[in-house]
């Protein structure tokens, strides 16, 4: 598109793609795409596909650059962002933690907690609603590592790196 600057951060480019796809797709924006619409940082996340959740239980489908996840969330886990149906913050963070790198999920969770967009009790409730889903152990670890004190993804990365070094030293 002439005049559209897409040289920004990957999240900004993904934001534009999500909004464009959402205008012609009836499904709910979810996973990493929902995190981007909510304005959460997702460093190291795979932003090549726009994610939606759809009714049914028959697995995931990929159509072009759209990934359609089976299992549309219940109404309690949905909200709107600028008129677009999207998973709420807590559900988004758990989906993100199940499917994206640890840094992306913890950075997004830290940001949401720091900004007061959700609280630990709501995250636990969302986690418990997906307890038996693929990736639940990753979500459990992300919940354990997120604390909301970080003011940027860099601070989250530093905290995780230091924690990893401390664990390494404990094993030597």
PDB file of C-alpha atoms in Angstrom:
ATOM      1  CA  UNK A   1       0.000   0.000   0.000  1.00  0.00           C
ATOM      2  CA  UNK A   2       1.454   3.346  -0.965  1.00  0.00           C
ATOM      3  CA  UNK A   3       2.263   5.561   1.999  1.00  0.00           C
ATOM      4  CA  UNK A   4       2.009   2.766   4.600  1.00  0.00           C
ATOM      5  CA  UNK A   5       5.220   2.496   6.597  1.00  0.00           C
ATOM      6  CA  UNK A   6       5.807  -1.168   7.480  1.00  0.00           C
ATOM      7  CA  UNK A   7       9.422  -0.680   8.543  1.00  0.00           C
ATOM      8  CA  UNK A   8       8.503  -0.710  12.239  1.00  0.00           C
ATOM      9  CA  UNK A   9       8.841  -3.441  14.804  1.00  0.00           C
ATOM     10  CA  UNK A  10       7.513  -6.878  13.903  1.00  0.00           C
ATOM     11  CA  UNK A  11       4.630  -6.398  16.372  1.00  0.00           C
ATOM     12  CA  UNK A  12       3.492  -3.287  14.479  1.00  0.00           C
ATOM     13  CA  UNK A  13       3.517  -5.135  11.172  1.00  0.00           C
ATOM     14  CA  UNK A  14       1.630  -8.062  12.718  1.00  0.00           C
ATOM     15  CA  UNK A  15      -0.919  -5.631  14.216  1.00  0.00           C
ATOM     16  CA  UNK A  16      -1.734  -4.349  10.729  1.00  0.00           C
ATOM     17  CA  UNK A  17      -2.017  -7.909   9.361  1.00  0.00           C
ATOM     18  CA  UNK A  18      -4.300  -8.986  12.223  1.00  0.00           C
ATOM     19  CA  UNK A  19      -6.650  -6.041  11.729  1.00  0.00           C
ATOM     20  CA  UNK A  20      -6.808  -6.680   7.975  1.00  0.00           C
ATOM     21  CA  UNK A  21      -7.588 -10.397   8.407  1.00  0.00           C
ATOM     22  CA  UNK A  22     -10.083  -9.766  11.226  1.00  0.00           C
ATOM     23  CA  UNK A  23     -12.191  -7.586   8.933  1.00  0.00           C
ATOM     24  CA  UNK A  24     -12.907 -10.575   6.692  1.00  0.00           C
ATOM     25  CA  UNK A  25     -12.805 -13.469   9.183  1.00  0.00           C
ATOM     26  CA  UNK A  26     -15.679 -14.261  11.560  1.00  0.00           C
ATOM     27  CA  UNK A  27     -13.511 -16.175  14.049  1.00  0.00           C
ATOM     28  CA  UNK A  28     -12.005 -14.868  17.304  1.00  0.00           C
ATOM     29  CA  UNK A  29      -8.474 -13.437  17.232  1.00  0.00           C
ATOM     30  CA  UNK A  30      -6.363 -15.475  19.660  1.00  0.00           C
ATOM     31  CA  UNK A  31      -2.900 -16.573  20.780  1.00  0.00           C
ATOM     32  CA  UNK A  32       0.021 -14.315  19.801  1.00  0.00           C
ATOM     33  CA  UNK A  33      -2.207 -12.235  17.503  1.00  0.00           C
ATOM     34  CA  UNK A  34      -4.487 -11.398  20.433  1.00  0.00           C
ATOM     35  CA  UNK A  35      -1.454 -10.414  22.522  1.00  0.00           C
ATOM     36  CA  UNK A  36      -0.390  -7.992  19.787  1.00  0.00           C
ATOM     37  CA  UNK A  37      -3.906  -6.483  19.581  1.00  0.00           C
ATOM     38  CA  UNK A  38      -3.865  -6.040  23.362  1.00  0.00           C
ATOM     39  CA  UNK A  39      -0.597  -4.106  22.990  1.00  0.00           C
ATOM     40  CA  UNK A  40       1.557  -6.638  24.830  1.00  0.00           C
ATOM     41  CA  UNK A  41       5.224  -7.211  23.960  1.00  0.00           C
ATOM     42  CA  UNK A  42       6.006 -10.603  22.432  1.00  0.00           C
ATOM     43  CA  UNK A  43       9.797 -10.746  21.901  1.00  0.00           C
ATOM     44  CA  UNK A  44      10.981 -13.846  20.029  1.00  0.00           C
ATOM     45  CA  UNK A  45       7.420 -14.851  19.086  1.00  0.00           C
ATOM     46  CA  UNK A  46       6.622 -16.263  15.657  1.00  0.00           C
ATOM     47  CA  UNK A  47       4.569 -13.577  13.924  1.00  0.00           C
ATOM     48  CA  UNK A  48       4.382 -15.206  10.494  1.00  0.00           C
ATOM     49  CA  UNK A  49       0.767 -16.331  10.947  1.00  0.00           C
ATOM     50  CA  UNK A  50      -2.364 -14.555  12.164  1.00  0.00           C
ATOM     51  CA  UNK A  51      -4.092 -16.710  14.790  1.00  0.00           C
ATOM     52  CA  UNK A  52      -7.825 -17.253  15.197  1.00  0.00           C
ATOM     53  CA  UNK A  53      -9.862 -19.660  17.324  1.00  0.00           C
ATOM     54  CA  UNK A  54     -12.836 -21.324  15.661  1.00  0.00           C
ATOM     55  CA  UNK A  55     -15.673 -23.574  16.822  1.00  0.00           C
ATOM     56  CA  UNK A  56     -15.108 -27.310  16.650  1.00  0.00           C
ATOM     57  CA  UNK A  57     -12.570 -29.821  17.859  1.00  0.00           C
ATOM     58  CA  UNK A  58     -10.950 -31.118  14.693  1.00  0.00           C
ATOM     59  CA  UNK A  59      -7.430 -29.770  15.107  1.00  0.00           C
ATOM     60  CA  UNK A  60      -5.777 -26.721  13.614  1.00  0.00           C
ATOM     61  CA  UNK A  61      -5.956 -25.547  10.022  1.00  0.00           C
ATOM     62  CA  UNK A  62      -3.595 -23.254   8.140  1.00  0.00           C
ATOM     63  CA  UNK A  63      -5.122 -21.162   5.368  1.00  0.00           C
ATOM     64  CA  UNK A  64      -2.510 -18.927   3.745  1.00  0.00           C
ATOM     65  CA  UNK A  65      -0.987 -16.970   6.600  1.00  0.00           C
ATOM     66  CA  UNK A  66      -3.910 -17.657   8.972  1.00  0.00           C
ATOM     67  CA  UNK A  67      -3.809 -20.375  11.622  1.00  0.00           C
ATOM     68  CA  UNK A  68      -7.243 -21.503  12.760  1.00  0.00           C
ATOM     69  CA  UNK A  69      -7.142 -23.161  16.186  1.00  0.00           C
ATOM     70  CA  UNK A  70      -9.960 -25.563  17.038  1.00  0.00           C
ATOM     71  CA  UNK A  71     -12.005 -24.790  20.122  1.00  0.00           C
ATOM     72  CA  UNK A  72     -13.513 -21.324  20.336  1.00  0.00           C
ATOM     73  CA  UNK A  73     -13.339 -20.070  23.930  1.00  0.00           C
ATOM     74  CA  UNK A  74     -16.452 -19.597  26.051  1.00  0.00           C
ATOM     75  CA  UNK A  75     -17.926 -16.095  26.194  1.00  0.00           C
ATOM     76  CA  UNK A  76     -16.307 -15.419  29.587  1.00  0.00           C
ATOM     77  CA  UNK A  77     -12.885 -15.508  27.881  1.00  0.00           C
ATOM     78  CA  UNK A  78     -13.760 -13.061  25.089  1.00  0.00           C
ATOM     79  CA  UNK A  79     -13.634  -9.302  24.740  1.00  0.00           C
ATOM     80  CA  UNK A  80     -13.327  -6.695  21.995  1.00  0.00           C
ATOM     81  CA  UNK A  81     -10.421  -4.497  20.963  1.00  0.00           C
ATOM     82  CA  UNK A  82     -11.399  -1.714  18.573  1.00  0.00           C
ATOM     83  CA  UNK A  83     -14.481  -3.681  17.500  1.00  0.00           C
ATOM     84  CA  UNK A  84     -12.552  -6.926  16.899  1.00  0.00           C
ATOM     85  CA  UNK A  85     -13.541 -10.078  18.830  1.00  0.00           C
ATOM     86  CA  UNK A  86     -10.472 -11.302  20.688  1.00  0.00           C
ATOM     87  CA  UNK A  87      -9.608 -13.532  23.634  1.00  0.00           C
ATOM     88  CA  UNK A  88      -9.329 -11.594  26.881  1.00  0.00           C
ATOM     89  CA  UNK A  89      -5.949 -10.860  28.451  1.00  0.00           C
ATOM     90  CA  UNK A  90      -5.836 -13.875  30.808  1.00  0.00           C
ATOM     91  CA  UNK A  91      -6.861 -16.405  28.161  1.00  0.00           C
ATOM     92  CA  UNK A  92      -4.488 -14.798  25.647  1.00  0.00           C
ATOM     93  CA  UNK A  93      -1.547 -15.094  28.043  1.00  0.00           C
ATOM     94  CA  UNK A  94      -2.198 -18.778  28.705  1.00  0.00           C
ATOM     95  CA  UNK A  95      -2.578 -19.522  24.972  1.00  0.00           C
ATOM     96  CA  UNK A  96       0.641 -17.589  24.346  1.00  0.00           C
ATOM     97  CA  UNK A  97       2.495 -19.517  27.062  1.00  0.00           C
ATOM     98  CA  UNK A  98       1.361 -22.845  25.591  1.00  0.00           C
ATOM     99  CA  UNK A  99       2.472 -22.019  22.043  1.00  0.00           C
ATOM    100  CA  UNK A 100       5.284 -19.437  21.958  1.00  0.00           C
ATOM    101  CA  UNK A 101       8.821 -19.167  23.379  1.00  0.00           C
ATOM    102  CA  UNK A 102       9.173 -18.689  27.117  1.00  0.00           C
ATOM    103  CA  UNK A 103      10.555 -15.144  26.798  1.00  0.00           C
ATOM    104  CA  UNK A 104       7.559 -14.015  24.731  1.00  0.00           C
ATOM    105  CA  UNK A 105       5.037 -15.429  27.178  1.00  0.00           C
ATOM    106  CA  UNK A 106       6.751 -14.171  30.337  1.00  0.00           C
ATOM    107  CA  UNK A 107       7.390 -10.700  28.851  1.00  0.00           C
ATOM    108  CA  UNK A 108       3.723 -10.400  27.835  1.00  0.00           C
ATOM    109  CA  UNK A 109       2.564 -11.668  31.241  1.00  0.00           C
ATOM    110  CA  UNK A 110       4.910  -9.299  33.072  1.00  0.00           C
ATOM    111  CA  UNK A 111       3.585  -6.376  31.013  1.00  0.00           C
ATOM    112  CA  UNK A 112      -0.061  -7.281  31.614  1.00  0.00           C
ATOM    113  CA  UNK A 113       0.480  -7.719  35.358  1.00  0.00           C
ATOM    114  CA  UNK A 114       2.582  -4.537  35.607  1.00  0.00           C
ATOM    115  CA  UNK A 115      -0.098  -2.495  33.785  1.00  0.00           C
ATOM    116  CA  UNK A 116      -2.897  -3.980  35.921  1.00  0.00           C
ATOM    117  CA  UNK A 117      -4.610  -5.561  32.888  1.00  0.00           C
ATOM    118  CA  UNK A 118      -5.036  -8.864  34.736  1.00  0.00           C
ATOM    119  CA  UNK A 119      -4.096 -10.375  38.073  1.00  0.00           C
ATOM    120  CA  UNK A 120      -2.553 -13.670  39.195  1.00  0.00           C
ATOM    121  CA  UNK A 121      -5.930 -15.124  40.239  1.00  0.00           C
ATOM    122  CA  UNK A 122      -7.404 -14.538  36.773  1.00  0.00           C
ATOM    123  CA  UNK A 123      -4.329 -16.120  35.159  1.00  0.00           C
ATOM    124  CA  UNK A 124      -4.663 -19.202  37.363  1.00  0.00           C
ATOM    125  CA  UNK A 125      -8.366 -19.460  36.476  1.00  0.00           C
ATOM    126  CA  UNK A 126      -7.534 -19.267  32.753  1.00  0.00           C
ATOM    127  CA  UNK A 127      -4.765 -21.834  33.190  1.00  0.00           C
ATOM    128  CA  UNK A 128      -7.080 -24.229  35.008  1.00  0.00           C
ATOM    129  CA  UNK A 129      -9.589 -23.960  32.150  1.00  0.00           C
ATOM    130  CA  UNK A 130      -6.905 -25.314  29.770  1.00  0.00           C
ATOM    131  CA  UNK A 131      -5.110 -27.612  32.215  1.00  0.00           C
ATOM    132  CA  UNK A 132      -5.163 -30.690  29.971  1.00  0.00           C
ATOM    133  CA  UNK A 133      -4.358 -28.879  26.721  1.00  0.00           C
ATOM    134  CA  UNK A 134      -1.149 -29.355  24.766  1.00  0.00           C
ATOM    135  CA  UNK A 135       1.529 -27.051  26.149  1.00  0.00           C
ATOM    136  CA  UNK A 136       0.106 -26.774  29.665  1.00  0.00           C
ATOM    137  CA  UNK A 137       3.497 -27.511  31.314  1.00  0.00           C
ATOM    138  CA  UNK A 138       4.946 -24.522  29.425  1.00  0.00           C
ATOM    139  CA  UNK A 139       2.077 -22.341  30.633  1.00  0.00           C
ATOM    140  CA  UNK A 140       2.638 -23.482  34.224  1.00  0.00           C
ATOM    141  CA  UNK A 141       6.324 -22.495  33.983  1.00  0.00           C
ATOM    142  CA  UNK A 142       5.464 -19.089  32.473  1.00  0.00           C
ATOM    143  CA  UNK A 143       2.954 -18.410  35.259  1.00  0.00           C
ATOM    144  CA  UNK A 144       5.599 -19.285  37.816  1.00  0.00           C
ATOM    145  CA  UNK A 145       8.187 -16.967  36.207  1.00  0.00           C
ATOM    146  CA  UNK A 146       5.931 -13.937  35.581  1.00  0.00           C
ATOM    147  CA  UNK A 147       5.643 -11.466  38.416  1.00  0.00           C
ATOM    148  CA  UNK A 148       4.772  -8.077  36.901  1.00  0.00           C
ATOM    149  CA  UNK A 149       7.795  -6.226  38.255  1.00  0.00           C
ATOM    150  CA  UNK A 150       9.492  -5.835  34.862  1.00  0.00           C
ATOM    151  CA  UNK A 151       8.787  -2.557  33.094  1.00  0.00           C
ATOM    152  CA  UNK A 152      10.106  -3.787  29.737  1.00  0.00           C
ATOM    153  CA  UNK A 153      10.819  -7.025  27.853  1.00  0.00           C
ATOM    154  CA  UNK A 154      14.533  -6.324  28.431  1.00  0.00           C
ATOM    155  CA  UNK A 155      14.023  -6.464  32.189  1.00  0.00           C
ATOM    156  CA  UNK A 156      12.114  -9.733  31.811  1.00  0.00           C
ATOM    157  CA  UNK A 157      14.924 -11.167  29.679  1.00  0.00           C
ATOM    158  CA  UNK A 158      17.566 -10.072  32.226  1.00  0.00           C
ATOM    159  CA  UNK A 159      15.611 -11.615  35.123  1.00  0.00           C
ATOM    160  CA  UNK A 160      15.171 -14.904  33.248  1.00  0.00           C
ATOM    161  CA  UNK A 161      18.838 -14.947  32.222  1.00  0.00           C
ATOM    162  CA  UNK A 162      20.013 -14.326  35.794  1.00  0.00           C
ATOM    163  CA  UNK A 163      17.651 -16.988  37.108  1.00  0.00           C
ATOM    164  CA  UNK A 164      19.102 -19.422  34.548  1.00  0.00           C
ATOM    165  CA  UNK A 165      22.641 -18.571  35.656  1.00  0.00           C
ATOM    166  CA  UNK A 166      21.712 -19.087  39.310  1.00  0.00           C
ATOM    167  CA  UNK A 167      20.259 -22.507  38.491  1.00  0.00           C
ATOM    168  CA  UNK A 168      23.425 -23.418  36.576  1.00  0.00           C
ATOM    169  CA  UNK A 169      25.587 -22.487  39.551  1.00  0.00           C
ATOM    170  CA  UNK A 170      23.422 -24.566  41.881  1.00  0.00           C
ATOM    171  CA  UNK A 171      24.116 -27.648  39.754  1.00  0.00           C
ATOM    172  CA  UNK A 172      27.900 -27.225  39.702  1.00  0.00           C
TER     173      UNK A 172
END
